[in-house]
Tab-separated table of C-alpha atoms in Angstrom:
chain	number	residue	atom	x	y	z
A	203	MET	CA	37.778	49.204	182.498
A	204	ARG	CA	35.304	47.670	186.039
A	205	ALA	CA	31.444	49.075	185.638
A	206	ARG	CA	31.962	49.427	189.357
A	207	SER	CA	34.092	50.611	192.338
A	208	ARG	CA	33.302	48.103	194.286
A	209	LYS	CA	30.262	45.372	194.665
A	210	GLY	CA	27.159	47.530	194.574
A	211	ALA	CA	28.800	50.802	194.359
A	212	PRO	CA	28.816	53.644	191.534
A	213	GLY	CA	31.470	53.701	189.981
A	214	ILE	CA	33.580	55.397	186.772
A	215	ILE	CA	30.990	53.924	184.587
A	216	GLU	CA	28.337	55.241	185.499
A	217	VAL	CA	29.271	58.481	186.713
A	218	ALA	CA	30.114	58.775	182.940
A	219	LYS	CA	26.905	57.872	181.958
A	220	ARG	CA	25.287	60.651	183.904
A	221	SER	CA	27.187	63.209	183.408
A	222	GLY	CA	27.282	62.514	179.673
A	223	VAL	CA	31.188	61.692	178.952
A	224	SER	CA	33.596	59.118	178.487
A	225	PRO	CA	34.596	57.170	181.154
A	226	ALA	CA	38.261	57.964	179.582
A	227	THR	CA	37.523	62.127	180.955
A	228	VAL	CA	35.683	60.851	183.995
A	229	SER	CA	38.826	58.757	185.274
A	230	ARG	CA	41.153	61.697	183.987
A	231	PHE	CA	39.203	64.757	185.438
A	232	PHE	CA	39.835	62.319	188.686
A	233	ASN	CA	43.491	61.899	188.576
A	234	GLU	CA	44.012	65.425	186.984
A	235	PRO	CA	41.242	67.236	187.249
A	236	GLU	CA	43.037	70.788	186.120
A	237	ILE	CA	43.346	69.760	182.538
A	238	VAL	CA	39.254	69.377	182.066
A	239	LYS	CA	37.458	71.924	180.908
A	240	GLY	CA	35.455	73.802	183.539
A	241	LYS	CA	32.020	72.898	182.155
A	242	THR	CA	32.645	69.157	181.744
A	243	ARG	CA	34.167	69.239	185.211
A	244	LYS	CA	31.228	70.530	186.848
A	245	LEU	CA	28.770	68.105	184.957
A	246	ILE	CA	30.967	65.196	186.317
A	247	GLU	CA	31.264	66.797	189.880
A	248	GLN	CA	27.066	66.857	189.879
A	249	ALA	CA	26.790	63.444	188.340
A	250	ALA	CA	29.235	62.072	191.222
A	251	LYS	CA	27.254	63.881	194.161
A	252	ASP	CA	24.341	62.764	192.817
A	253	LEU	CA	25.405	58.926	191.923
A	254	GLY	CA	27.826	58.944	195.928
A	255	TYR	CA	30.587	58.999	194.513
A	256	TYR	CA	32.926	60.221	197.223
A	257	LYS	CA	33.772	63.686	196.965
A	258	ALA	CA	37.056	62.019	198.626
A	259	ARG	CA	37.547	60.788	195.036
A	260	MET	CA	36.663	63.545	192.978
A	261	GLU	CA	39.470	65.868	195.110
A	262	GLY	CA	41.846	62.920	194.064
A	263	GLY	CA	41.087	60.984	196.547
A	264	VAL	CA	41.743	57.802	193.844
A	265	HIS	CA	44.872	59.223	193.120
A	266	HIS	CA	46.802	59.406	196.138
A	267	GLY	CA	44.612	56.781	198.186
A	268	PHE	CA	42.404	58.246	200.145
A	269	SER	CA	39.019	56.497	200.961
A	270	GLY	CA	36.611	58.489	202.312
A	271	THR	CA	36.097	56.450	205.614
A	272	ILE	CA	37.671	57.674	209.279
A	273	GLY	CA	38.116	54.754	211.913
A	274	LEU	CA	36.574	55.662	215.743
A	275	ILE	CA	37.945	53.004	218.389
A	276	VAL	CA	35.971	53.084	221.144
A	277	PRO	CA	36.986	51.199	224.374
A	278	THR	CA	33.351	49.738	224.240
A	279	ILE	CA	29.662	49.780	222.357
A	280	ASP	CA	28.502	47.867	225.358
A	281	ASN	CA	26.491	50.567	227.081
A	282	ALA	CA	26.037	54.067	226.622
A	283	ILE	CA	28.901	55.639	227.944
A	284	PHE	CA	30.118	56.385	223.998
A	285	ALA	CA	26.680	56.465	222.544
A	286	GLU	CA	25.926	59.948	221.455
A	287	LEU	CA	29.237	60.129	221.124
A	288	ILE	CA	29.279	58.064	218.165
A	289	GLN	CA	25.895	59.099	216.532
A	290	ALA	CA	27.170	62.382	216.661
A	291	PHE	CA	30.757	61.471	214.867
A	292	SER	CA	28.923	59.585	212.376
A	293	SER	CA	26.268	62.044	211.572
A	294	ARG	CA	29.278	65.456	211.227
A	295	LEU	CA	31.793	62.862	209.365
A	296	LEU	CA	28.624	62.429	206.520
A	297	THR	CA	28.123	66.591	206.571
A	298	HIS	CA	32.099	66.605	205.259
A	299	ASP	CA	30.697	63.084	202.736
A	300	ARG	CA	32.836	61.259	204.259
A	301	THR	CA	31.885	57.909	206.676
A	302	MET	CA	32.600	56.055	209.702
A	303	LEU	CA	34.322	52.682	210.834
A	304	ILE	CA	33.757	51.679	214.026
A	305	ALA	CA	35.633	49.308	216.054
A	306	ALA	CA	35.929	48.313	219.891
A	307	HIS	CA	38.483	47.118	222.007
A	308	GLY	CA	36.968	46.439	225.756
A	309	TYR	CA	39.475	48.051	227.227
A	310	ASN	CA	42.310	45.995	226.387
A	311	PRO	CA	44.903	49.405	224.791
A	312	SER	CA	46.932	46.352	223.407
A	313	LEU	CA	44.521	44.867	220.591
A	314	GLU	CA	44.095	48.362	219.361
A	315	VAL	CA	47.307	47.013	217.080
A	316	GLY	CA	45.252	44.954	214.909
A	317	ILE	CA	42.540	47.510	214.972
A	318	VAL	CA	44.747	49.641	213.270
A	319	LYS	CA	46.421	47.237	211.456
A	320	SER	CA	42.681	46.411	209.930
A	321	LEU	CA	41.852	50.078	209.570
A	322	LEU	CA	44.640	51.388	206.916
A	323	ASP	CA	44.267	47.832	204.852
A	324	ARG	CA	40.848	50.005	204.225
A	325	ARG	CA	43.337	52.851	203.625
A	326	ILE	CA	41.740	54.782	206.200
A	327	ASP	CA	41.860	58.906	205.837
A	328	GLY	CA	42.240	59.406	210.026
A	329	VAL	CA	41.723	58.129	213.114
A	330	ALA	CA	39.579	59.099	216.260
A	331	LEU	CA	41.294	57.533	219.456
A	332	ILE	CA	38.995	57.540	222.847
A	333	GLY	CA	41.491	58.949	225.835
A	334	VAL	CA	44.979	60.376	225.593
A	335	GLU	CA	46.825	57.384	226.680
A	336	HIS	CA	47.940	54.332	224.378
A	337	GLU	CA	50.684	52.067	223.126
A	338	LYS	CA	53.453	53.242	220.815
A	339	ALA	CA	53.130	50.356	218.426
A	340	PRO	CA	49.363	51.369	216.802
A	341	LEU	CA	50.828	55.387	217.237
A	342	GLU	CA	54.275	54.834	215.080
A	343	MET	CA	51.900	52.731	212.727
A	344	LEU	CA	49.805	55.249	212.115
A	345	ALA	CA	52.535	58.220	212.002
A	346	ALA	CA	54.408	56.113	208.752
A	347	ARG	CA	51.418	55.841	206.403
A	348	GLY	CA	50.438	59.919	207.077
A	349	VAL	CA	47.266	59.272	208.962
A	350	PRO	CA	46.327	61.701	211.121
A	351	VAL	CA	45.217	60.576	214.910
A	352	LEU	CA	43.248	62.268	217.671
A	353	ALA	CA	42.408	61.527	220.810
A	354	ALA	CA	38.247	62.583	221.736
A	355	TRP	CA	37.451	62.475	225.648
A	356	ASN	CA	39.499	63.289	227.241
A	357	TYR	CA	42.435	66.663	227.029
A	358	ARG	CA	44.860	66.940	228.934
A	359	LYS	CA	47.720	70.551	228.082
A	360	ASN	CA	50.650	68.324	228.088
A	361	SER	CA	48.836	65.168	225.775
A	362	SER	CA	51.704	64.043	223.094
A	363	ILE	CA	49.391	63.881	220.383
A	364	PRO	CA	46.437	65.834	219.233
A	365	CYS	CA	43.496	66.310	221.998
A	366	VAL	CA	39.645	67.144	221.825
A	367	GLY	CA	37.575	66.219	225.512
A	368	ALA	CA	37.105	67.353	228.950
A	369	ASP	CA	39.253	67.635	231.394
A	370	ASN	CA	38.718	64.604	233.361
A	371	PHE	CA	40.433	65.921	236.669
A	372	GLU	CA	38.169	69.207	236.493
A	373	VAL	CA	35.510	66.605	236.361
A	374	GLY	CA	36.245	64.711	238.901
A	375	TYR	CA	36.822	68.108	240.824
A	376	ARG	CA	33.465	69.335	240.201
A	377	ALA	CA	31.193	66.474	241.421
A	378	ALA	CA	32.886	66.101	244.611
A	379	LYS	CA	33.152	70.205	245.472
A	380	HIS	CA	29.847	69.848	244.826
A	381	LEU	CA	29.000	67.350	247.326
A	382	THR	CA	31.217	69.143	250.028
A	383	LYS	CA	29.424	72.372	249.208
A	384	MET	CA	26.173	70.582	249.772
A	385	GLY	CA	27.383	69.498	253.255
A	386	HIS	CA	29.124	65.773	252.722
A	387	HIS	CA	32.043	64.913	254.260
A	388	ASP	CA	31.413	60.701	254.824
A	389	ILE	CA	31.475	59.945	250.776
A	390	ALA	CA	31.955	56.956	249.334
A	391	LEU	CA	33.599	56.351	245.941
A	392	VAL	CA	32.503	54.136	243.174
A	393	PHE	CA	34.948	53.944	240.090
A	394	PRO	CA	36.486	51.853	237.390
A	395	PRO	CA	39.799	50.058	237.750
A	396	THR	CA	41.937	53.245	236.124
A	397	LYS	CA	44.261	50.829	234.705
A	398	ALA	CA	43.824	51.555	230.545
A	399	ASN	CA	41.740	54.449	231.497
A	400	ASP	CA	42.883	57.487	231.713
A	401	ARG	CA	39.636	59.386	231.876
A	402	ALA	CA	38.792	57.391	235.051
A	403	GLU	CA	42.656	58.050	235.923
A	404	ASP	CA	41.976	61.337	235.754
A	405	ARG	CA	38.582	61.449	237.510
A	406	LEU	CA	39.883	59.694	240.671
A	407	ASN	CA	43.106	62.004	240.845
A	408	GLY	CA	40.499	65.255	240.728
A	409	VAL	CA	38.072	64.056	243.647
A	410	MET	CA	40.454	63.590	245.829
A	411	SER	CA	42.324	66.652	245.239
A	412	ALA	CA	38.818	67.224	246.245
A	413	LEU	CA	38.709	65.689	249.074
A	414	GLY	CA	42.540	66.382	250.405
A	415	ILE	CA	42.646	62.498	249.631
A	416	SER	CA	46.341	61.506	249.519
A	417	PRO	CA	47.778	58.143	247.172
A	418	ASP	CA	48.008	56.297	250.165
A	419	GLU	CA	45.232	57.666	252.055
A	420	LEU	CA	42.943	55.815	248.963
A	421	ALA	CA	43.106	52.750	250.385
A	422	HIS	CA	41.904	53.186	253.730
A	423	HIS	CA	39.057	55.215	252.309
A	424	ARG	CA	35.182	53.856	251.028
A	425	PHE	CA	36.616	53.008	247.757
A	426	ILE	CA	35.447	50.401	245.505
A	427	GLN	CA	36.196	49.045	241.804
A	428	THR	CA	34.323	48.426	239.266
A	429	ARG	CA	33.099	47.686	235.769
A	430	TYR	CA	31.087	49.670	233.806
A	431	ASP	CA	28.022	47.451	234.434
A	432	ILE	CA	25.174	47.828	235.807
A	433	GLY	CA	23.929	44.554	237.686
A	434	GLU	CA	28.587	44.663	239.553
A	435	ALA	CA	28.064	48.013	240.380
A	436	LYS	CA	24.444	47.321	242.235
A	437	ARG	CA	26.543	44.461	244.026
A	438	ALA	CA	29.835	46.327	244.652
A	439	ILE	CA	27.735	48.814	246.217
A	440	MET	CA	25.515	46.855	248.384
A	441	GLU	CA	28.531	45.819	250.257
A	442	ILE	CA	28.983	49.518	251.421
A	443	LEU	CA	24.859	50.078	252.063
A	444	MET	CA	25.164	46.570	254.093
A	445	LYS	CA	27.993	48.672	256.169
A	446	GLU	CA	27.981	52.137	257.737
A	447	ARG	CA	26.494	54.190	255.008
A	448	PRO	CA	27.722	57.043	254.320
A	449	SER	CA	25.614	59.723	253.387
A	450	ALA	CA	26.956	59.859	249.481
A	451	ILE	CA	28.335	57.990	247.002
A	452	ILE	CA	30.404	59.854	243.940
A	453	CYS	CA	30.420	57.695	240.804
A	454	GLY	CA	32.440	57.051	238.059
A	455	ASN	CA	29.585	57.446	235.575
A	456	ASP	CA	25.979	57.365	234.987
A	457	VAL	CA	26.068	53.494	233.973
A	458	ILE	CA	27.477	52.883	237.639
A	459	ALA	CA	25.437	55.779	239.305
A	460	GLN	CA	22.335	54.183	237.341
A	461	GLY	CA	23.786	50.636	239.666
A	462	ALA	CA	23.988	52.361	243.148
A	463	VAL	CA	20.103	53.696	242.802
A	464	TYR	CA	19.191	50.061	242.148
A	465	ALA	CA	21.046	49.264	245.249
A	466	CYS	CA	20.016	52.009	247.067
A	467	GLN	CA	15.526	50.700	246.605
A	468	SER	CA	16.684	47.308	246.575
A	469	ILE	CA	16.938	47.486	250.578
A	470	ASN	CA	14.587	50.392	250.919
A	471	ILE	CA	16.977	53.203	250.797
A	472	ALA	CA	15.718	56.761	250.075
A	473	ILE	CA	17.094	59.003	247.675
A	474	PRO	CA	18.375	61.562	248.415
A	475	ASP	CA	16.662	62.066	251.640
A	476	ASP	CA	19.207	58.363	252.988
A	477	ILE	CA	21.990	59.081	250.905
A	478	SER	CA	22.652	60.875	247.820
A	479	ILE	CA	24.124	60.033	244.723
A	480	ILE	CA	25.962	62.165	241.922
A	481	GLY	CA	27.344	60.167	238.715
A	482	ILE	CA	29.260	61.451	235.758
A	483	GLY	CA	28.321	61.820	232.101
A	484	ASP	CA	24.662	63.092	232.004
A	485	PHE	CA	23.561	60.067	229.511
A	486	ARG	CA	20.702	59.961	227.742
A	487	GLY	CA	18.057	59.449	230.671
A	488	SER	CA	20.015	60.477	233.054
A	489	SER	CA	17.736	63.806	233.119
A	490	HIS	CA	14.867	60.815	233.682
A	491	MET	CA	15.769	58.300	235.827
A	492	GLU	CA	13.895	58.962	239.590
A	493	PRO	CA	15.396	60.370	241.642
A	494	SER	CA	16.138	62.906	238.363
A	495	LEU	CA	20.436	62.523	238.455
A	496	THR	CA	22.819	65.097	239.432
A	497	THR	CA	25.668	64.645	237.631
A	498	VAL	CA	28.439	66.226	235.660
A	499	ARG	CA	27.847	66.099	231.588
A	500	MET	CA	30.404	65.474	229.801
A	501	PRO	CA	29.852	66.930	226.382
A	502	ALA	CA	30.335	64.406	224.222
A	503	GLN	CA	28.692	66.323	220.890
A	504	ARG	CA	30.545	69.224	221.016
A	505	ILE	CA	33.847	66.743	221.394
A	506	ALA	CA	32.571	64.242	218.471
A	507	GLU	CA	31.897	67.048	215.955
A	508	THR	CA	35.024	68.718	216.822
A	509	ALA	CA	37.049	65.921	216.158
A	510	ALA	CA	35.204	65.092	213.077
A	511	ASP	CA	35.904	68.547	211.704
A	512	LEU	CA	39.852	68.471	212.794
A	513	LEU	CA	39.713	65.191	210.877
A	514	CYS	CA	38.535	66.031	207.792
A	515	GLY	CA	40.045	70.114	208.010
A	516	GLY	CA	42.308	69.166	205.121
A	517	LEU	CA	43.330	65.493	207.027
A	518	SER	CA	45.459	67.683	209.802
A	519	VAL	CA	45.364	67.797	213.213
A	520	THR	CA	48.529	69.697	214.015
A	521	SER	CA	49.052	73.385	213.889
A	522	LYS	CA	52.771	75.574	213.137
A	523	SER	CA	52.349	76.440	216.813
A	524	GLY	CA	52.593	71.920	217.215
A	525	ILE	CA	50.200	69.881	218.755
A	526	THR	CA	46.229	70.856	219.094
A	527	ARG	CA	44.754	70.033	222.133
A	528	ILE	CA	41.309	71.584	222.512
A	529	LYS	CA	39.466	71.768	225.760
A	530	ILE	CA	36.012	71.312	226.232
A	531	GLU	CA	34.234	72.846	228.686
A	532	SER	CA	32.353	70.381	231.027
A	533	GLU	CA	28.927	71.074	233.074
A	534	LEU	CA	27.617	70.478	236.486
A	535	MET	CA	23.888	68.761	236.073
A	536	VAL	CA	21.903	70.079	239.205
A	537	ARG	CA	19.014	67.347	239.525
A	538	GLU	CA	17.172	65.499	242.932
A	539	SER	CA	20.051	63.265	243.812
A	540	VAL	CA	21.681	64.904	245.642
A	541	ARG	CA	20.404	66.332	248.948
A	542	ASP	CA	21.803	69.580	250.797
A	543	ILE	CA	22.774	68.696	254.505
A	544	SER	CA	25.035	72.041	255.009
A	545	MET	CA	22.532	73.310	257.313
A	546	ASN	CA	22.879	69.901	259.313
A	547	TYR	CA	26.761	71.534	260.161
C-alpha cells in the first residue's frame, strides 16, 4: 500500500495514523463505509478533513472513480472578461470541498475535444463550458463517460445542454434601448466576430432588434468587428471617429469600450459631450474609468456560484422535467459615459 495517494498529498496511511486505526480499516471505510462502526467513522472523517484528504473519496470517490475536481473551459484568460467568473467559480467549489481545473481554447472550439479528453483522463467530476453552442464531439465524449456538463454565461430557453447565464439577446437590447431613450439615433456598433461566440451573436441580435436593423442592413450600417483587445479596438474605433462621427457607440463588451475611450482621448473627443459610449460586462474597474462607464452588468458571480452548486449538487444538472436552464438577470449600470440628448430632438 502506498504511503501517499499521490506525490505530496496525504494518503490512507496518514489518515490511519491520525485517526488511530489501521490502514485496512481506513481503506474499508472509503470503499464500504456502511460496515465501519459509527465512532470509528467519525474519527476517520475528522482525520481526513484535517489532512485535506478529499471529501469525494470519503463519499465513495475512490470506489466510483471521482476525483473531487471540476473542469472549467473558457475561451480566454488573457483579459478581464471571465476573471470574476473564474474566481467566483473556484471559491464556490471550495465550499463543496472540490477544486478547479481550468483550460482556455482561445475562441477555437475545435480545441475543446483535446481539452475534454485531457480532463477525462484526470477523472474529472463535471465540466462547465462557456456558451451554449459547442461541437458534438466533446459533448458526446462527456456523455459517454457520464460526466455532467453545463453551459455558463449564456442563457437560451432552447439550449440543448443545461445552462446558467444571462440572456445575452436581452443584454444587447437593453444597451441599445438605453441609448435611444437618451436621444441617440446615429449609433455605431463595435463587436467581436460572432463566429463560435454565441454570447456576442445574441448581443448583436439584441442590438439590431432594438434599433430596427435587419441582417441585410447591417452591412450598410456603421458596424465594425474587432477582437477583445484594447489596442485593436482603439485602432478600429479610430476609423469611425476620423470619418463622420456618430453620437454614440455600442461596444460588444467593456474591453472594446475601454479601447473606444482611449481612441477618443487620443484625438481630444470629449466623452460624453462629443460622443457617448456604452459597454457590456461591468468588469472590475469599469466604474472607475474617467468618465465612469455606462454598461450592462453581466452577473458573473451569481452565474459562477450557481454553476458550481449545480455541478456539485449530486453531480447532476438535469431534472425529471428535463434540461436545467437558469436565467440570471443582467442590470443596466447608468454612469457618466452616456449623455442625454433627448431634449435636442
